Amino acid sequence: MRISDIQINRYGVCENVTFEDVKSPILVIYGPNEAGKTTTMEFIRDTMFGAAATPDRLNGLTDDADAGGEIRAYDHEGNHWIISRSYGEQPKLEISINGQLHPNSSLNRDLLGGVGPDVFRNVFTVGLGELQRLSQLNATEAADFLYDMTTG
C-alpha cells in the first residue's frame, strides 16, 4: 500500500489538514511541539483500524458532523482506494476501490494484508520518542531496541 493523500477535516488538534499527492514511499511529518504530528499519526491509525486513538483525540468528534477525514492509497495492483471515516452522530467507515463501494472487511484483508494496529504502530510509524531513544544507544542496544519495537 502507498498512501497518496490524507485529508483531515477535524480530528483532535488537526483541522483542515491536507497532505496531497504524496510521491515518496516514506512520509515524514515534522513541526513544532503541539503542531499535530502525533495526532496525524493517530488519525491514520484510527482511519485504518478504528478506535486506535486516545480518548482526548476523539473528544467532541461525535458532536461535529465534519469530524473525520479520508486517506487515499494505492495497492500493489494499482487500485485506487479511498478510506473515509466520519465521527458525527452516526460514525461510519466507507471503503471505495476504483470508485466503487466495498465492504469494510476488504480494508484489512485486501489493502492492509492482515497487518494489525500493533504492527502498524511498531513497524510503520516511528515517533520522535523512538528516534530520540535510538540516538542514545550503541549499535547492539539499537539493534535490540529495533527488534523489540517491531515484534510488539
mmCIF file with all atom_site columns, C-alpha atoms in Angstrom, residues 4-5 70-75 77-82 96-100:
data_model
loop_
_atom_site.group_PDB
_atom_site.id
_atom_site.type_symbol
_atom_site.label_atom_id
_atom_site.label_alt_id
_atom_site.label_comp_id
_atom_site.label_asym_id
_atom_site.label_entity_id
_atom_site.label_seq_id
_atom_site.pdbx_PDB_ins_code
_atom_site.Cartn_x
_atom_site.Cartn_y
_atom_site.Cartn_z
_atom_site.occupancy
_atom_site.B_iso_or_equiv
_atom_site.pdbx_formal_charge
_atom_site.auth_seq_id
_atom_site.auth_comp_id
_atom_site.auth_asym_id
_atom_site.auth_atom_id
_atom_site.pdbx_PDB_model_num
ATOM 1  C CA . SER A 1 4   ? -1.180  9.234  -1.855 1.00 0.00 ? 4   SER A CA 1
ATOM 2  C CA . ASP A 1 5   ? -3.349  11.775 0.023  1.00 0.00 ? 5   ASP A CA 1
ATOM 3  C CA . GLU A 1 70  ? -10.068 10.303 4.442  1.00 0.00 ? 70  GLU A CA 1
ATOM 4  C CA . ILE A 1 71  ? -6.968  8.556  3.238  1.00 0.00 ? 71  ILE A CA 1
ATOM 5  C CA . ARG A 1 72  ? -6.355  7.810  -0.423 1.00 0.00 ? 72  ARG A CA 1
ATOM 6  C CA . ALA A 1 73  ? -3.989  4.989  -1.258 1.00 0.00 ? 73  ALA A CA 1
ATOM 7  C CA . TYR A 1 74  ? -2.913  2.591  -3.997 1.00 0.00 ? 74  TYR A CA 1
ATOM 8  C CA . ASP A 1 75  ? -2.484  -1.128 -3.535 1.00 0.00 ? 75  ASP A CA 1
ATOM 9  C CA . GLU A 1 77  ? -2.051  -3.836 -8.197 1.00 0.00 ? 77  GLU A CA 1
ATOM 10 C CA . GLY A 1 78  ? -2.580  -0.103 -8.764 1.00 0.00 ? 78  GLY A CA 1
ATOM 11 C CA . ASN A 1 79  ? -6.159  0.022  -7.477 1.00 0.00 ? 79  ASN A CA 1
ATOM 12 C CA . HIS A 1 80  ? -7.167  3.404  -6.043 1.00 0.00 ? 80  HIS A CA 1
ATOM 13 C CA . TRP A 1 81  ? -8.608  3.197  -2.523 1.00 0.00 ? 81  TRP A CA 1
ATOM 14 C CA . ILE A 1 82  ? -10.450 5.864  -0.556 1.00 0.00 ? 82  ILE A CA 1
ATOM 15 C CA . SER A 1 96  ? -14.165 2.774  -2.105 1.00 0.00 ? 96  SER A CA 1
ATOM 16 C CA . ILE A 1 97  ? -11.967 0.930  -4.605 1.00 0.00 ? 97  ILE A CA 1
ATOM 17 C CA . ASN A 1 98  ? -11.684 2.460  -8.073 1.00 0.00 ? 98  ASN A CA 1
ATOM 18 C CA . GLY A 1 99  ? -14.854 4.452  -7.386 1.00 0.00 ? 99  GLY A CA 1
ATOM 19 C CA . GLN A 1 100 ? -16.989 1.516  -6.214 1.00 0.00 ? 100 GLN A CA 1
#
